[in-house]
Coordinates of C-alpha atoms in Angstrom, one line a residue:
M1 CA 111.8 -75.9 74.2
G2 CA 111.1 -73.5 77.1
K3 CA 109.7 -69.9 77.0
T4 CA 113.0 -68.4 78.2
R5 CA 115.0 -70.1 75.5
R6 CA 112.5 -69.2 72.8
A7 CA 112.5 -65.5 73.9
V8 CA 116.3 -65.4 73.7
R9 CA 116.3 -67.1 70.3
T10 CA 113.7 -64.7 69.0
T11 CA 115.7 -61.7 70.2
A12 CA 118.9 -63.1 68.6
L13 CA 117.1 -63.7 65.3
G14 CA 115.9 -60.1 65.3
A15 CA 119.5 -59.0 65.6
V16 CA 120.5 -61.3 62.8
S17 CA 117.7 -60.0 60.6
A18 CA 118.6 -56.4 61.2
A19 CA 122.3 -57.0 60.5
L20 CA 121.6 -59.0 57.3
V21 CA 119.1 -56.6 55.9
A22 CA 121.3 -53.6 56.6
G23 CA 123.7 -55.1 54.1
A24 CA 121.0 -56.1 51.6
V25 CA 118.7 -53.1 51.3
P26 CA 121.3 -50.5 50.0
A27 CA 121.6 -52.6 46.9
A28 CA 117.8 -52.1 46.3
Q29 CA 118.0 -48.4 47.1
A30 CA 121.1 -47.9 44.8
A31 CA 119.2 -48.9 41.7
P32 CA 120.0 -47.0 38.5
P33 CA 118.3 -43.6 38.0
S34 CA 114.8 -43.5 36.4
P35 CA 114.9 -44.1 32.7
A36 CA 111.6 -42.3 32.1
A37 CA 113.1 -40.3 29.2
A38 CA 114.4 -43.4 27.4
P39 CA 112.8 -44.1 24.0
G40 CA 110.1 -46.7 24.2
V41 CA 109.8 -46.7 28.0
R42 CA 106.8 -45.6 30.0
F43 CA 105.7 -45.9 33.6
V44 CA 102.1 -47.1 34.2
D45 CA 99.7 -48.2 36.9
I46 CA 98.2 -51.7 36.3
P47 CA 95.1 -52.8 38.2
G48 CA 95.9 -56.2 39.8
D49 CA 93.7 -58.6 41.7
G50 CA 90.9 -56.8 43.4
G51 CA 91.9 -53.5 41.8
T52 CA 95.2 -53.3 43.7
V53 CA 97.5 -50.9 41.9
L54 CA 100.7 -52.4 40.6
K55 CA 103.4 -50.0 39.6
A56 CA 104.9 -51.1 36.3
N57 CA 107.0 -50.0 33.3
V58 CA 106.5 -50.9 29.7
V59 CA 109.3 -51.1 27.1
T60 CA 108.3 -51.5 23.5
P61 CA 110.4 -52.1 20.4
A62 CA 111.7 -48.9 18.9
G63 CA 109.7 -47.8 15.9
S64 CA 107.0 -50.4 16.5
A65 CA 104.5 -50.1 13.7
A66 CA 100.7 -49.7 14.1
G67 CA 98.9 -53.0 13.5
R68 CA 101.9 -55.1 14.2
S69 CA 102.1 -57.4 17.2
Y70 CA 105.1 -58.6 19.1
P71 CA 105.9 -61.4 21.6
V72 CA 105.6 -60.2 25.2
V73 CA 107.7 -61.0 28.3
V74 CA 106.2 -60.2 31.8
L75 CA 108.7 -59.7 34.6
P76 CA 107.5 -59.7 38.2
T77 CA 110.1 -58.0 40.5
S78 CA 112.3 -59.8 43.0
W79 CA 111.7 -59.7 46.7
A80 CA 112.2 -56.2 48.0
M81 CA 113.4 -54.8 44.6
P82 CA 111.9 -51.7 42.9
Q83 CA 110.1 -51.8 39.6
I84 CA 113.2 -50.7 37.6
E85 CA 115.1 -53.8 38.6
Y86 CA 114.9 -55.3 35.1
I87 CA 115.2 -52.2 33.0
A88 CA 118.6 -53.1 31.4
Q89 CA 117.3 -56.5 30.4
A90 CA 113.9 -55.1 29.3
E91 CA 115.6 -52.8 26.9
K92 CA 117.7 -55.6 25.5
L93 CA 114.6 -57.7 25.0
A94 CA 112.8 -54.7 23.4
D95 CA 115.7 -54.2 21.0
A96 CA 115.3 -57.9 20.1
G97 CA 111.6 -57.3 19.2
Y98 CA 109.7 -58.0 22.5
V99 CA 107.1 -56.0 24.4
V100 CA 108.3 -56.1 28.0
V101 CA 106.2 -55.3 31.1
S102 CA 107.9 -55.3 34.5
Y103 CA 105.8 -54.7 37.6
N104 CA 106.4 -54.3 41.2
S105 CA 105.0 -57.3 43.1
R106 CA 102.1 -56.4 45.4
G107 CA 103.0 -55.2 48.9
F108 CA 106.5 -53.8 47.9
W109 CA 107.5 -50.2 47.4
Q110 CA 104.8 -48.1 45.6
S111 CA 102.6 -51.1 44.6
G112 CA 99.4 -51.5 46.6
G113 CA 98.3 -54.5 48.7
E114 CA 100.4 -56.6 51.1
I115 CA 103.1 -59.1 50.7
E116 CA 101.5 -62.5 50.1
V117 CA 104.6 -64.6 49.2
G118 CA 103.3 -66.0 45.9
G119 CA 99.8 -66.5 47.3
P120 CA 96.6 -66.6 45.2
E121 CA 96.6 -62.8 45.0
D122 CA 100.1 -62.8 43.4
V123 CA 99.1 -65.5 40.9
A124 CA 95.9 -63.5 40.0
D125 CA 98.1 -60.4 39.6
A126 CA 100.2 -62.0 37.0
S127 CA 97.1 -62.8 34.9
R128 CA 95.7 -59.3 35.4
V129 CA 99.0 -57.9 34.1
I130 CA 98.8 -60.1 31.1
D131 CA 95.2 -58.9 30.5
W132 CA 96.3 -55.3 30.7
T133 CA 99.3 -55.9 28.4
L134 CA 97.2 -57.5 25.7
R135 CA 94.7 -54.6 25.8
N136 CA 97.3 -51.7 26.0
T137 CA 100.4 -52.8 24.1
P138 CA 101.1 -54.4 20.7
A139 CA 101.5 -57.8 22.3
D140 CA 100.7 -61.0 20.6
P141 CA 98.2 -63.0 22.7
D142 CA 99.7 -66.3 21.5
K143 CA 103.3 -65.4 22.4
V144 CA 103.3 -64.6 26.1
G145 CA 106.3 -65.4 28.3
M146 CA 107.2 -64.7 31.9
A147 CA 110.6 -64.5 33.7
G148 CA 112.1 -63.2 36.9
V149 CA 114.7 -63.6 39.5
S150 CA 114.0 -65.1 42.9
Y151 CA 110.5 -63.9 43.9
G152 CA 109.8 -63.1 40.3
A153 CA 110.8 -66.6 39.3
G154 CA 108.5 -68.3 41.8
I155 CA 105.5 -66.1 40.7
S156 CA 106.3 -66.9 37.0
L157 CA 106.2 -70.6 37.6
L158 CA 103.0 -70.4 39.6
A159 CA 101.5 -68.3 36.8
A160 CA 102.4 -71.0 34.3
G161 CA 100.3 -73.5 36.3
H162 CA 97.3 -71.2 36.4
D163 CA 97.2 -69.3 33.1
K164 CA 97.4 -71.2 29.9
R165 CA 98.4 -68.1 28.0
V166 CA 101.9 -68.4 29.4
K167 CA 103.9 -70.2 26.7
A168 CA 107.5 -69.9 28.0
V169 CA 109.1 -69.3 31.4
A170 CA 112.6 -68.5 32.6
A171 CA 112.7 -68.9 36.4
L172 CA 116.1 -67.7 37.7
S173 CA 117.2 -68.4 41.3
G174 CA 113.6 -69.2 42.3
W175 CA 111.9 -72.0 44.2
S176 CA 109.8 -75.0 43.2
D177 CA 109.1 -76.2 46.8
L178 CA 109.0 -73.4 49.3
V179 CA 109.0 -75.8 52.3
Q180 CA 112.0 -77.8 51.0
S181 CA 113.8 -74.6 50.4
I182 CA 113.8 -72.9 53.8
Y183 CA 112.8 -75.9 56.0
S184 CA 114.8 -78.7 54.5
G185 CA 115.6 -81.6 56.8
R186 CA 112.8 -80.2 59.0
T187 CA 115.2 -77.5 60.0
Q188 CA 114.5 -73.8 59.9
H189 CA 117.0 -71.9 57.7
V190 CA 117.2 -69.0 60.1
Q191 CA 119.5 -66.6 58.2
A192 CA 117.5 -67.0 55.0
G193 CA 114.2 -66.5 56.9
A194 CA 115.5 -63.5 58.8
L195 CA 116.9 -61.9 55.7
L196 CA 113.7 -62.3 53.7
G197 CA 111.5 -61.2 56.7
G198 CA 113.6 -58.2 57.5
A199 CA 113.8 -57.0 53.8
G200 CA 110.1 -57.4 53.6
Y201 CA 109.4 -55.2 56.6
L202 CA 111.9 -52.5 55.3
T203 CA 110.7 -52.3 51.7
G204 CA 107.0 -53.4 51.9
R205 CA 104.0 -54.4 53.9
P206 CA 103.9 -58.0 55.1
S207 CA 100.3 -59.3 55.4
A208 CA 99.0 -60.4 58.8
E209 CA 99.2 -64.0 57.7
L210 CA 102.9 -63.6 56.6
Q211 CA 103.7 -61.9 59.9
R212 CA 102.2 -64.8 61.9
I213 CA 103.9 -67.5 59.8
L214 CA 107.2 -65.8 60.0
K215 CA 106.9 -65.4 63.8
D216 CA 106.0 -69.0 64.3
F217 CA 108.8 -70.1 61.9
L218 CA 111.5 -68.2 63.6
A219 CA 110.3 -69.0 67.1
S220 CA 110.3 -72.8 66.3
D221 CA 106.7 -73.1 67.3
L222 CA 106.1 -76.8 66.4
D223 CA 102.4 -76.6 67.3
Q224 CA 102.0 -74.5 64.1
E225 CA 104.2 -76.8 61.9
D226 CA 101.4 -78.3 59.9
E227 CA 99.9 -74.9 59.2
M228 CA 103.3 -73.5 58.1
I229 CA 103.8 -76.5 55.8
A230 CA 100.3 -76.1 54.2
W231 CA 101.0 -72.4 53.7
G232 CA 104.2 -73.2 52.0
A233 CA 102.7 -75.9 49.8
E234 CA 100.0 -73.5 48.5
R235 CA 102.9 -71.2 47.4
S236 CA 105.0 -74.0 45.7
P237 CA 105.0 -74.5 42.0
A238 CA 105.6 -78.2 42.6
T239 CA 102.1 -78.4 44.1
Y240 CA 100.8 -77.4 40.6
L241 CA 103.2 -79.6 38.6
D242 CA 100.3 -81.4 36.8
R243 CA 98.8 -78.1 35.7
I244 CA 102.1 -76.7 34.5
N245 CA 102.6 -79.9 32.5
S246 CA 99.1 -79.8 31.2
N247 CA 99.4 -76.1 30.1
G248 CA 102.6 -77.0 28.3
A249 CA 104.8 -74.0 28.9
A250 CA 108.5 -74.3 28.0
V251 CA 110.3 -74.0 31.3
M252 CA 113.9 -72.9 31.8
L253 CA 115.3 -73.1 35.3
G254 CA 118.5 -71.5 36.5
N255 CA 120.1 -71.5 40.0
A256 CA 123.4 -71.3 41.9
W257 CA 125.0 -74.3 43.6
G258 CA 125.4 -72.3 46.8
D259 CA 122.0 -70.6 47.0
T260 CA 121.5 -70.2 50.7
I261 CA 117.8 -69.1 50.3
F262 CA 116.6 -71.6 47.6
P263 CA 119.1 -74.5 47.5
P264 CA 119.3 -76.3 44.1
N265 CA 118.0 -79.8 45.2
A266 CA 114.3 -79.0 44.8
Y267 CA 114.8 -77.3 41.4
A268 CA 116.5 -80.5 40.1
A269 CA 113.7 -82.7 41.4
F270 CA 111.1 -80.4 39.8
Y271 CA 113.0 -80.3 36.5
E272 CA 112.9 -84.1 36.2
K273 CA 109.1 -84.1 36.5
L274 CA 108.5 -81.5 33.9
K275 CA 107.0 -83.0 30.7
G276 CA 107.3 -80.1 28.2
P277 CA 110.3 -78.4 26.7
K278 CA 112.7 -77.8 29.6
R279 CA 116.2 -76.7 30.5
L280 CA 118.2 -76.7 33.7
E281 CA 121.2 -74.5 34.4
F282 CA 123.4 -74.5 37.6
R283 CA 126.3 -72.2 38.2
P284 CA 128.6 -71.2 41.1
G285 CA 127.4 -68.5 43.5
D286 CA 124.7 -67.7 46.0
H287 CA 121.2 -66.4 45.8
A288 CA 120.7 -64.4 42.5
T289 CA 124.5 -63.8 42.1
A290 CA 124.6 -65.7 38.9
E291 CA 122.1 -63.2 37.3
A292 CA 123.3 -60.1 39.1
T293 CA 125.7 -58.6 36.5
G294 CA 123.0 -58.9 33.8
L295 CA 120.7 -56.6 35.8
F296 CA 123.3 -53.9 35.2
G297 CA 123.3 -54.6 31.5
L298 CA 126.7 -56.5 31.6
P299 CA 127.3 -59.7 29.6
N300 CA 125.7 -62.6 31.5
D301 CA 125.2 -66.2 30.4
T302 CA 122.0 -66.6 32.3
W303 CA 120.3 -63.7 30.7
T304 CA 121.7 -64.5 27.2
N305 CA 120.2 -68.0 27.5
T306 CA 116.9 -66.5 28.8
R307 CA 116.6 -64.5 25.6
R308 CA 117.6 -67.5 23.5
W309 CA 114.9 -69.5 25.3
F310 CA 112.2 -66.9 24.4
D311 CA 113.5 -66.6 20.9
R312 CA 113.0 -70.3 20.4
Y313 CA 109.6 -70.7 22.2
L314 CA 107.9 -67.4 21.6
K315 CA 109.3 -66.3 18.3
G316 CA 109.8 -69.8 16.9
E317 CA 113.5 -69.2 15.9
R318 CA 115.6 -72.3 15.2
N319 CA 118.6 -71.0 17.3
G320 CA 119.7 -74.4 18.5
I321 CA 119.0 -74.1 22.2
D322 CA 116.6 -77.0 22.1
Q323 CA 119.3 -79.1 20.4
E324 CA 121.8 -78.6 23.2
Q325 CA 122.1 -80.9 26.2
P326 CA 119.2 -79.6 28.4
V327 CA 121.1 -79.9 31.7
Q328 CA 124.0 -77.4 31.7
L329 CA 126.3 -77.3 34.7
K330 CA 129.3 -75.1 35.5
S331 CA 131.7 -76.5 38.1
R332 CA 132.6 -74.3 41.1
S333 CA 136.3 -75.3 40.4
T334 CA 136.5 -74.7 36.6
G335 CA 135.2 -72.2 34.1
G336 CA 133.6 -74.5 31.5
Y337 CA 130.1 -75.8 31.0
E338 CA 129.2 -79.5 31.0
G339 CA 126.1 -80.8 29.3
Y340 CA 123.9 -83.8 30.4
P341 CA 120.8 -85.3 28.8
D342 CA 119.0 -85.3 32.2
W343 CA 119.6 -84.7 35.9
K344 CA 119.9 -88.4 36.7
S345 CA 122.9 -88.6 34.4
V346 CA 124.8 -86.1 36.6
G347 CA 127.1 -88.0 38.9
A348 CA 126.1 -91.4 37.5
T349 CA 129.1 -93.0 39.3
R350 CA 129.0 -93.2 43.1
H351 CA 131.8 -93.5 45.6
K352 CA 131.0 -94.7 49.1
L353 CA 132.9 -93.3 52.1
D354 CA 132.3 -95.8 55.0
L355 CA 131.5 -94.3 58.3
A356 CA 132.8 -97.1 60.5
G357 CA 132.8 -97.4 64.2
T358 CA 130.8 -95.7 67.0
T359 CA 131.2 -92.0 67.7
T360 CA 129.5 -89.8 70.3
I361 CA 129.4 -86.0 70.3
R362 CA 127.9 -83.5 72.7
A363 CA 125.4 -81.0 71.4
N364 CA 124.9 -77.2 71.8
V365 CA 128.4 -76.2 70.8
D366 CA 129.6 -75.0 67.3
S367 CA 132.6 -77.1 66.5
G368 CA 133.9 -74.7 63.9
A369 CA 132.5 -76.6 61.0
N370 CA 129.7 -74.5 59.4
G371 CA 128.1 -73.5 56.1
G372 CA 129.2 -69.9 56.2
I373 CA 127.0 -66.7 56.0
V374 CA 124.0 -66.3 53.8
M375 CA 124.7 -64.3 50.6
L376 CA 128.4 -63.9 51.5
S377 CA 130.3 -67.1 51.8
N378 CA 129.1 -68.7 48.5
A379 CA 129.6 -65.4 46.6
L380 CA 133.2 -65.5 47.8
D381 CA 133.4 -69.0 46.5
Q382 CA 131.9 -67.9 43.2
F383 CA 134.3 -64.9 42.6
L384 CA 137.4 -65.8 44.6
K385 CA 137.2 -69.6 45.0
L386 CA 137.1 -69.1 48.8
P387 CA 134.5 -71.5 50.2
P388 CA 134.1 -71.9 54.0
V389 CA 137.0 -73.8 55.5
A390 CA 137.7 -75.9 58.6
S391 CA 140.9 -77.6 59.9
M392 CA 140.2 -81.3 60.3
P393 CA 143.0 -81.8 62.9
L394 CA 141.7 -78.9 65.0
L395 CA 138.0 -79.8 65.0
P396 CA 137.1 -80.8 68.7
R397 CA 136.1 -84.4 68.6
R398 CA 134.0 -83.8 71.7
Y399 CA 131.6 -81.8 69.5
A400 CA 132.2 -83.0 66.0
A401 CA 132.3 -86.5 64.4
V402 CA 134.9 -86.8 61.7
W403 CA 135.4 -89.5 59.1
Q404 CA 138.1 -89.2 56.4
G405 CA 138.6 -91.2 53.2
Q406 CA 141.8 -92.1 51.5
R407 CA 143.8 -89.7 49.4
A408 CA 142.8 -90.0 45.8
E409 CA 145.3 -90.6 43.1
R410 CA 143.2 -88.8 40.5
P411 CA 141.0 -85.8 40.7
Q412 CA 137.5 -86.5 41.9
R413 CA 134.8 -84.5 40.1
V414 CA 131.8 -84.4 42.5
R415 CA 128.6 -83.8 40.6
G416 CA 125.1 -83.9 42.0
T417 CA 123.7 -84.9 45.3
A418 CA 125.7 -86.6 48.1
Q419 CA 123.6 -88.8 50.4
L420 CA 124.3 -89.7 54.0
H421 CA 123.0 -92.8 55.6
T422 CA 123.7 -93.5 59.3
T423 CA 122.2 -94.9 62.5
L424 CA 121.7 -92.3 65.3
T425 CA 121.0 -92.7 69.0
S426 CA 120.1 -89.6 71.0
T427 CA 119.8 -89.0 74.7
K428 CA 116.9 -86.7 74.0
E429 CA 113.7 -87.0 72.0
S430 CA 114.6 -84.0 69.8
G431 CA 117.8 -82.8 68.2
T432 CA 119.5 -81.3 65.2
L433 CA 122.7 -82.3 63.3
V434 CA 124.4 -80.7 60.4
A435 CA 126.5 -82.8 57.9
Y436 CA 129.4 -81.3 56.0
L437 CA 131.4 -82.8 53.1
Y438 CA 134.9 -81.4 52.9
D439 CA 137.8 -81.4 50.4
V440 CA 140.8 -81.9 52.6
G441 CA 144.3 -81.0 51.5
P442 CA 147.7 -82.4 52.6
L443 CA 147.8 -80.0 55.6
G444 CA 144.4 -81.0 56.9
L445 CA 142.6 -77.8 55.8
G446 CA 139.1 -78.7 54.5
K447 CA 137.2 -76.7 51.9
L448 CA 133.4 -77.0 52.1
V449 CA 132.0 -79.1 49.2
S450 CA 128.4 -79.4 50.5
N451 CA 126.3 -79.5 53.7
A452 CA 122.7 -80.0 54.9
P453 CA 120.8 -80.0 58.3
Y454 CA 118.6 -82.6 59.8
T455 CA 116.2 -82.3 62.7
F456 CA 114.2 -85.0 64.5
H457 CA 111.4 -84.9 67.1
G458 CA 109.5 -87.5 69.0
K459 CA 112.3 -90.1 69.2
T460 CA 112.7 -92.5 72.1
P461 CA 115.9 -91.6 74.0
G462 CA 118.5 -94.4 73.8
K463 CA 116.8 -96.1 70.9
P464 CA 118.7 -96.2 67.6
F465 CA 117.0 -95.0 64.4
A466 CA 118.2 -94.7 60.8
I467 CA 118.8 -91.3 59.1
D468 CA 118.9 -90.6 55.3
L469 CA 119.9 -87.1 54.4
E470 CA 120.5 -85.5 51.0
L471 CA 123.3 -82.9 51.1
F472 CA 122.8 -79.8 48.9
S473 CA 123.6 -80.6 45.2
T474 CA 126.9 -79.2 43.9
A475 CA 129.7 -79.5 41.3
Y476 CA 133.2 -79.4 42.8
D477 CA 136.5 -80.8 41.7
V478 CA 138.6 -82.4 44.4
P479 CA 142.3 -82.3 43.3
A480 CA 144.5 -85.4 43.2
G481 CA 146.2 -86.0 46.5
H482 CA 143.3 -84.7 48.5
R483 CA 140.7 -86.7 50.4
L484 CA 137.0 -86.3 51.1
A485 CA 135.9 -86.1 54.7
L486 CA 132.5 -86.0 56.4
V487 CA 132.0 -84.0 59.5
V488 CA 128.8 -83.9 61.7
D489 CA 128.1 -81.4 64.4
T490 CA 125.0 -79.9 66.0
V491 CA 125.2 -76.1 65.6
D492 CA 125.5 -73.9 62.5
P493 CA 124.6 -70.2 62.3
L494 CA 122.6 -70.9 59.1
Y495 CA 120.1 -73.0 60.9
I496 CA 117.9 -73.1 64.1
E497 CA 119.0 -76.1 66.2
H498 CA 116.7 -78.2 68.4
N499 CA 119.1 -79.8 70.8
P500 CA 118.0 -79.7 74.4
S501 CA 120.7 -78.8 76.9
G502 CA 123.1 -81.7 77.7
A503 CA 122.0 -83.8 74.6
Q504 CA 124.4 -86.3 73.2
L505 CA 124.3 -87.9 69.8
T506 CA 125.9 -91.3 69.0
F507 CA 126.6 -92.4 65.4
S508 CA 127.0 -96.1 64.8
S509 CA 127.4 -98.5 61.9
P510 CA 125.6 -101.8 62.5
G511 CA 126.9 -104.8 60.5
T512 CA 123.4 -105.3 59.1
D513 CA 123.0 -101.6 58.1
P514 CA 126.4 -100.0 57.6
S515 CA 126.7 -96.2 57.7
Y516 CA 128.1 -94.3 54.7
V517 CA 128.1 -91.2 52.6
S518 CA 127.5 -91.8 48.9
I519 CA 129.3 -89.3 46.8
P520 CA 128.2 -88.7 43.1
L521 CA 131.2 -88.5 40.7
R522 CA 131.5 -87.7 37.1
E523 CA 133.3 -90.3 35.1
Q524 CA 136.9 -89.5 34.2

């Protein structure tokens, strides 16, 4: 990777960041007007870690009586969002008998400090907010919960691993493994990184450490890879899984199938390892779109279940949420929910699409198959059933490998995580490929079911090696008469690619180790 190419790539990423953030920031600036005059609402300054001032608001139940205590819910704000982000839901929770404290995460807007991305300072802030709440509100110290969307979700999970007072968590559109989320398949998720970085610069003050990490990440500086992974691991709730289990908080996780910032796979793996009361909900959409309507006070399943979760595990109400199947999925194709006893029961039946023969493609050209645009494409799929599409007959075989299965006589309900296994030979020691699973109709138009990137380094040119790649988990119904197809190319705008100029990739299927994609299906 030469200096000239790196400079061009960094410049392009700056443009991507500016364009993406230009569309994202107005949403934060267009927040509802200040509700300072609303009954039970007050704005306060809370001293965080090291005395850093955190701007916050407190909502208490109307007519709260002296000497009476209430369960409390602490809400750290999302990335780049102001402190009134949760005001509609805070008032609903207060109406249900909760003290609610929402605070602007350090480094953003009027809060002090710098953006630490869920670092030790952010974790300590959560505990300092709980301390302040117990001293200054009618909060019950034995009934403390935390919740949040995106950044607030990650901080809430981290806090549950460090503060035993946290008894229940609702982590919505968050992360459990930061590295797996934006560096899956050893590939930088460039649009996600650019969006987060740009929004951070526009609405807050990134720390020097974050600025360096972001620069190295977007510039593909592999010399700093170990440092970046260690930085991400320190900020990953999965790193503190044993502590979370030991502390015993009841954890509800919610996410969208098409989350282009925090894909669902890591959440599902994290959920399976939780030992206490737990619940997992996946719905159609992109990052935080499943919860978005609830932030405006509109009916929203995610927020309704969040309150039910707290009613059960903070108030002790027998409302039945713990009697439901703990894994709740909503298909991208239908409107109903499906319940499962655990994640491994999702897609228990598997169908293999054989990837026979030998196929060679040239790198460095986008074939037309791609995962779409961060925050846009999967939102269109959520609301209009319009996922990214590609025409199978028109995909240039020079730049895309295409395998198609047989037309199915019955609908195929894809549920869970598809897995690709193949043998790859490259003409260069480094490279990137992106795999796409498509639902292909009678006219050859493919609708994207799932995708995932994969990058390799240090391989011997001309020597075959095996690849195992998990595609992003999903729930999608393939109609009868359609077929599933796998497409592999080397360029996708969502990801940074590491293909040297002139590289070629050859996919083969040795008799002793056949290539396939294993597709999880729900039983009919």
